[in-house]
Amino acid sequence: MLALLRRLGAMVLTLVVSSFVIFAGMYAAPGDPLTFLIKNPEDRTPDRVAAVRAEYHLDDSFLQQYLSWAKDVLHGDLGTSFVYKQPVADLMGTRLPITLTLVAMAALMFIVIGVGLGIVSALKRGSAVDSSITGVTTFLTSIPNFVVALVLVSVFAVQLRWFEVSGDGEGFAGRLYHLTLPSIALAIGALAVVSRVTRQTMVEQQSLEHVDVARSFGLSSRKIIWRHVLRNSLGPVVTMCGLIIASMLAGTVVIESVFGLSGVGSMLVDSINAHDFPVVQAILLFMVVAYMTVTIVVDVLYPLIDPRTRERSEAA
Amino acid sequence: MSTVSARRRLAAGAAVCAIVALAAACGGAADPSSSAAAAKKNVKLVDTTPAATGQLDKATWLLPKEPTNLDLSNDDANDQSDLIMANVCERLNKLEPDMSVGPGLASKYEWRTPTQLVFTIRENATFHDGAPVTMDDVLWSMKRNSTDGNSESDEFPNVKSFAQTGPHELTFTMKQPDAVFVEALAGNAGLIQERKVVEAQGKNFGTPSSTDACSGPLTVGEWKSGESVVLRKADDYWDAAKASKVDEITFKWAQDDAIVNSLITGSAQGAYIDNIASAARLATSGGITVSQGPDTRVWSLLVTERGGLADADVRKALSLAFDRDGVNRAAFASLGQPWKEPVGSGAWGYEKQTFSDAYDKLAGSPAKPSEQDIAAAKKLVADAGTTKPIVIASDGSSIRNTLANALVDAARKIGLTASITQIPTAQYGDFYDNPDLRAKADLFADDYYISKTDPVGFYKNGASTSEVQWVFKDPAYDKLVLDGRAALDPADRAQIAIELATRWADAKPWISAVQSPCTVALAKDVTGVPASGSVRYYPWAADLGKKG
């Protein structure tokens, strides 16, 4: 319980610090939001400029701007987009589900396939199967994901027409269908890492004493693999998967752009370019929160997988 | 949005491209040199595509970006807002596909005296909720459009007052005659909206949850933020002959490459192509019709007051040595046109032939520099004496990089030194307002368009008080700008516009490079929409229908 409170405290502190750093970064970035608030250069007369600067508090000091933003956030108001004139929460509300679904589908793929391949690799260590799994996944990981995305589009959407080129689809089934190619493009890069970590830890476990003991007791090899090798290998695998998912949440922009998805990533890039402070701030904070949430989930899972860690943390 | 224009899109799109595109996500066109000729051959040059013969029940139309706001009077409504709302809202005057100005919600107008402009408002027009367009709505709309803070308020500099002078008569009392104002009333300055609908929605007006307050052939059905905007055919449109030929059109947005692929696979029926290089692949893919029409958009190099190009002769020399044709091939897949002046042929909304002849006579901006051009440029440079090294700003996007390299090449050929400095895309638009940024480069590249079909509407930017050029000051030119606005006779105004163009060309406050025509791609079973820049205000989607 205390540990949980401590974690929550750390989370709040991290949020405060990161929101400040992000705000400062945006403030220091080159470019003037005014260029985007009055699009036509011929309309930027001194009077208009002064009025707009006042409306958006652009002339307030950095600290004043930050504090007024922070105050609103504490009241549950993420602000209003400079560009869209809509509440940031509304904008996020329509984009988040797309990004989250995309990452969830990609995560499911790379975990199931990656771990599966890792297990096969470990069991068939040294065989042709092992080396071809290692070879193929390494090759796939070495291709940048936007190239993978373009290839997938051109083969499966343009040539074969099995999938749609862009957009996010209507309804749940439509959404899954539309997000299939994007999630494959997103997942492929993670396959090698996950399968390699799984293979490595399983190979290490197999050579440990408790496995030898189990073997000497005459347990079936299926039982040994399942109960002793795989279970003990799960820790590093879960940690690795967690880290990959967390970084995916912040790294969907390229895939979203190629597949014409209106997700959080593409909105982030647009907002940065348009100096849409409230939106940038909200998205980056979402990414920080998402990262922390994933790591917490991993920490919570850990004792379930390996009771020894629970004892250790209780002792500490 | 002012007399002129506004390069509304610019940065954001380009940057995503810069990030994503490394590979091709934005470029689209395959091998530029070989496919370009084939692509160009397949592109049709027209004001409007062949008329549709049948009603179309549904269409999907692609945009490069989501509209930011559907209230066109809002300062940050973008190009996409205009393109969508052109079908929904109507103005006092109407921009036609051939870029001329015709009657809109006013059936006619006349200059009763040189300072009395009288509009006769139609009696049969109705808004989308069925309410008639009343004089109260008209007066209220004009007041809204002309109020300070509205993006159109700068269109009304010569309007002293306006009032209802008859049952259906609106009279503007002017400080002086103003021909450009009449053209502006075919744009957002002439927008007529229903008072009670706009007022009821307050600050919410123009956001996804709001409804439109207009009278056009289509009405806003639904805007799902981040996803799509749906327009539906208006019930009982007041002008039955011009009722929409499409029942429902859904707008979605995507990157250039996704737009191209969606059209090829048939999941979308059409798109106006912003980055025209990507149209090359469409033109050669079969099944897709690509058409181009006149627009006012031109890519130019804008000269700053930094000092490297303070001498007009050096600017002229660079213009003589600049390879516009090369830029067109490299950055526009040959789908642009090497162009001599800062405004495109879409500005020739009247006296077309006169303007076209005058354009042909403009000297000093060859498509491909000849040996004589280079020799003349070298002489200009020699006469100018010592000059500072020239700096041109790029942002790493393909068009700006090509323009910058072409400029460096032109400088080298005539014995000048020039270098490229990189400015982040997010900051590039600040060149117009930030003198400190302009102190970093002698030239920056931008595409500029005007929303009015009149060269006078552009050349006013050469005035000494201009916010978009910094090196040219000429009292005689300033006087011509005023005369041009006041010349109510088109033939007279054309002569003044040509004189302005000649003086601008002689001073070269900008070095113009390539005209980017309006480009539309259509699936094989649909047709009807204009291919000209008129689509900013003309209800183009109402003409979209089945092909015969």
XYZ file of C-alpha atoms in Angstrom, chain A residues 9-315:
307
model
C 3.567 10.533 -5.569
C 6.434 9.931 -7.939
C 3.990 9.907 -10.824
C 2.538 13.290 -9.902
C 6.009 14.750 -9.467
C 7.080 13.390 -12.834
C 4.017 14.936 -14.436
C 4.680 18.334 -12.922
C 8.320 18.313 -13.952
C 7.666 17.013 -17.447
C 4.799 19.416 -18.087
C 7.115 22.260 -17.119
C 9.913 20.997 -19.343
C 7.541 20.473 -22.282
C 6.046 23.914 -21.841
C 9.495 25.469 -21.679
C 10.543 23.546 -24.766
C 7.562 24.743 -26.764
C 8.096 28.286 -25.527
C 11.730 28.236 -26.592
C 11.093 26.599 -29.954
C 11.593 28.860 -32.964
C 8.561 30.327 -34.682
C 5.676 32.520 -33.666
C 2.155 31.150 -33.130
C 0.867 34.377 -34.597
C 1.871 33.259 -38.080
C -0.767 30.565 -37.750
C -3.346 32.526 -35.819
C -3.567 35.101 -38.624
C -2.930 33.055 -41.715
C -2.847 35.843 -44.281
C 0.321 37.972 -43.997
C -1.570 40.875 -45.511
C -3.998 40.775 -42.582
C -1.285 41.112 -39.956
C -1.684 44.796 -39.262
C -0.271 46.068 -35.952
C -3.753 46.466 -34.420
C -4.855 42.969 -35.357
C -1.588 41.493 -34.155
C -1.904 43.262 -30.799
C -5.515 42.101 -30.390
C -4.703 38.485 -31.187
C -1.604 38.463 -28.965
C -3.717 39.732 -26.106
C -6.479 37.184 -26.766
C -4.043 34.277 -26.574
C -1.899 35.785 -23.799
C 1.153 35.516 -26.032
C 2.821 38.515 -24.409
C 2.561 37.189 -20.860
C 5.760 36.000 -19.265
C 6.652 32.364 -19.614
C 5.914 31.623 -15.969
C 2.534 33.373 -16.125
C 1.563 31.372 -19.190
C 2.644 28.136 -17.566
C 0.853 28.833 -14.313
C -2.413 29.787 -15.967
C -2.235 26.644 -18.067
C -1.463 24.528 -14.994
C -4.326 26.103 -13.073
C -6.780 25.199 -15.829
C -5.481 21.647 -15.992
C -6.005 21.246 -12.255
C -9.589 22.288 -12.855
C -9.868 19.569 -15.460
C -9.627 21.949 -18.412
C -6.934 21.052 -20.910
C -7.541 24.297 -22.745
C -8.751 25.177 -26.216
C -6.815 24.475 -29.384
C -5.407 27.612 -31.031
C -5.953 26.087 -34.434
C -9.261 24.268 -34.148
C -10.917 26.473 -31.509
C -12.230 23.268 -29.966
C -11.582 21.998 -26.447
C -8.378 19.952 -26.426
C -10.206 17.199 -24.576
C -12.653 16.862 -27.486
C -9.819 16.710 -30.021
C -8.014 14.074 -27.971
C -11.263 12.198 -27.460
C -11.665 11.448 -31.149
C -7.979 10.692 -31.822
C -7.016 8.636 -28.779
C -9.168 5.588 -29.569
C -7.472 5.253 -32.954
C -3.953 5.386 -31.574
C -4.800 3.117 -28.638
C -6.474 0.534 -30.866
C -3.543 0.649 -33.246
C -1.019 0.087 -30.459
C -3.157 -2.605 -28.840
C -3.391 -4.541 -32.100
C 0.309 -4.147 -32.759
C 1.115 -5.231 -29.195
C -1.045 -8.325 -29.498
C 0.727 -9.230 -32.716
C 4.282 -8.756 -31.592
C 3.716 -10.419 -28.230
C 1.980 -13.519 -29.580
C 4.166 -13.931 -32.629
C 7.387 -12.657 -31.052
C 7.167 -14.793 -27.937
C 6.011 -17.755 -30.009
C 8.951 -17.495 -32.343
C 11.295 -17.050 -29.378
C 10.039 -20.251 -27.769
C 10.397 -22.225 -30.989
C 13.855 -20.785 -31.447
C 14.942 -21.723 -27.936
C 13.581 -25.256 -28.200
C 15.170 -25.834 -31.582
C 18.379 -24.105 -30.586
C 21.100 -24.403 -33.202
C 18.794 -25.851 -35.829
C 17.957 -24.390 -39.227
C 14.600 -23.256 -37.835
C 16.365 -21.305 -35.093
C 18.724 -19.534 -37.423
C 16.070 -18.747 -39.989
C 13.795 -17.248 -37.307
C 16.684 -15.130 -36.060
C 17.641 -14.170 -39.588
C 14.175 -13.214 -40.783
C 13.178 -11.251 -37.680
C 16.494 -9.378 -37.689
C 15.996 -8.525 -41.334
C 12.454 -7.264 -40.678
C 13.595 -5.154 -37.767
C 16.304 -3.532 -39.828
C 13.751 -2.086 -42.289
C 12.445 1.287 -41.123
C 8.749 1.022 -40.324
C 7.659 3.643 -42.872
C 9.254 1.558 -45.605
C 7.411 -1.495 -44.324
C 4.249 0.594 -44.314
C 4.713 1.765 -47.905
C 5.443 -1.775 -49.082
C 2.366 -3.123 -47.282
C 0.202 -0.412 -48.836
C 1.495 -0.974 -52.304
C 1.193 -4.774 -52.169
C -1.895 -5.443 -50.068
C -3.916 -2.296 -50.620
C -3.033 -1.072 -54.118
C -2.102 -4.294 -55.947
C -4.138 -6.991 -54.220
C -6.815 -4.635 -52.830
C -7.308 -6.802 -49.751
C -7.220 -3.788 -47.482
C -8.120 -0.107 -47.595
C -5.387 2.395 -48.427
C -6.225 4.888 -45.734
C -8.730 5.898 -43.092
C -9.833 4.242 -39.887
C -13.112 2.577 -40.830
C -16.611 2.581 -39.381
C -17.655 0.511 -36.397
C -15.573 -2.004 -34.477
C -15.090 -4.531 -37.268
C -14.338 -1.791 -39.788
C -11.819 -0.306 -37.407
C -10.021 -3.645 -36.961
C -10.016 -4.219 -40.701
C -8.633 -0.756 -41.470
C -6.008 -0.974 -38.756
C -4.669 -4.375 -39.752
C -1.963 -3.156 -42.127
C -0.915 -0.245 -39.920
C -0.599 -2.482 -36.881
C 1.467 -5.020 -38.819
C 3.769 -2.197 -39.928
C 4.057 -1.050 -36.343
C 4.579 -4.535 -34.886
C 7.140 -5.878 -37.299
C 10.016 -3.856 -35.883
C 9.465 -5.297 -32.414
C 9.391 -8.959 -33.460
C 13.141 -9.492 -33.453
C 13.710 -7.951 -30.048
C 10.922 -9.874 -28.378
C 11.760 -13.208 -29.957
C 15.464 -12.724 -29.194
C 14.866 -11.854 -25.543
C 12.503 -14.816 -25.165
C 14.977 -17.168 -26.775
C 17.909 -15.924 -24.739
C 16.255 -16.102 -21.349
C 14.829 -19.526 -22.093
C 18.195 -20.832 -23.154
C 19.705 -19.495 -19.934
C 16.954 -21.060 -17.840
C 17.390 -24.421 -19.500
C 20.959 -24.616 -18.286
C 20.100 -23.762 -14.684
C 20.252 -26.282 -11.840
C 16.550 -26.367 -11.031
C 15.830 -27.478 -14.556
C 18.465 -30.193 -14.261
C 16.870 -31.253 -10.995
C 13.423 -31.327 -12.538
C 14.796 -33.330 -15.394
C 16.474 -35.789 -13.016
C 13.116 -36.288 -11.311
C 11.890 -37.521 -14.652
C 9.350 -34.758 -15.317
C 8.079 -34.692 -18.846
C 9.917 -32.201 -21.005
C 6.642 -30.436 -21.781
C 6.094 -29.842 -18.059
C 9.676 -28.694 -17.594
C 9.450 -26.182 -20.401
C 6.034 -24.944 -19.354
C 6.486 -24.731 -15.581
C 10.152 -24.147 -15.067
C 11.735 -22.684 -18.141
C 9.046 -20.503 -19.659
C 7.601 -19.254 -16.429
C 10.976 -18.204 -15.125
C 11.779 -16.540 -18.426
C 8.674 -14.403 -18.431
C 10.078 -11.598 -16.288
C 12.511 -10.094 -18.806
C 10.054 -10.762 -21.650
C 7.229 -8.886 -19.927
C 9.552 -6.005 -19.080
C 10.726 -5.796 -22.652
C 7.187 -5.928 -24.061
C 6.113 -3.195 -21.654
C 8.916 -0.925 -22.746
C 8.150 -1.525 -26.411
C 4.449 -0.779 -25.948
C 5.264 2.394 -24.049
C 7.528 3.635 -26.803
C 4.992 2.633 -29.460
C 2.395 4.895 -27.864
C 4.708 7.797 -28.586
C 5.881 6.546 -31.947
C 2.812 6.073 -34.105
C 3.198 9.308 -36.050
C 4.905 7.859 -39.109
C 2.487 4.970 -39.443
C -0.509 7.248 -38.915
C 0.715 9.574 -41.646
C 1.314 6.845 -44.201
C -2.080 5.237 -43.572
C -3.999 8.492 -43.303
C -5.121 7.852 -39.740
C -6.201 10.783 -37.604
C -4.480 9.615 -34.467
C -2.641 11.326 -31.663
C 0.716 11.084 -33.421
C -0.240 12.951 -36.561
C -2.056 15.543 -34.492
C 1.113 16.045 -32.434
C 3.225 16.852 -35.480
C 0.594 19.211 -36.892
C 0.245 20.992 -33.584
C 3.972 21.380 -33.098
C 4.265 22.944 -36.530
C 1.333 25.248 -35.894
C 2.552 26.162 -32.388
C -0.725 24.916 -31.000
C 0.604 24.918 -27.410
C -2.420 23.500 -25.581
C -2.659 20.501 -27.905
C 1.064 19.737 -27.883
C 1.118 19.972 -24.125
C -1.847 17.641 -23.755
C -0.507 15.024 -26.170
C 2.953 14.952 -24.674
C 1.508 14.644 -21.197
C -0.655 11.804 -22.431
C 2.495 10.101 -23.646
C 4.209 10.589 -20.294
C 1.169 9.198 -18.485
C 0.928 6.293 -20.900
C 4.584 5.452 -20.342
C 4.187 5.519 -16.610
C 1.000 3.485 -16.723
C 2.633 0.775 -18.772
C 5.635 0.554 -16.459
C 3.351 0.405 -13.427
C 1.328 -2.371 -15.017
C 4.548 -4.269 -15.624
C 5.578 -3.753 -12.006
C 2.221 -5.010 -10.810
C 2.448 -8.059 -13.058
C 5.942 -8.923 -11.964
C 5.147 -10.344 -8.515
C 2.377 -12.410 -10.064
C 4.838 -13.984 -12.435
C 7.647 -14.345 -9.969
C 6.621 -14.418 -6.287
C 10.242 -13.922 -5.226
C 10.103 -10.281 -6.330
C 7.107 -9.732 -4.071
C 8.993 -10.990 -1.071
C 11.928 -8.830 -1.960
C 9.840 -5.690 -2.317
C 8.054 -6.407 0.944
C 11.332 -6.932 2.705
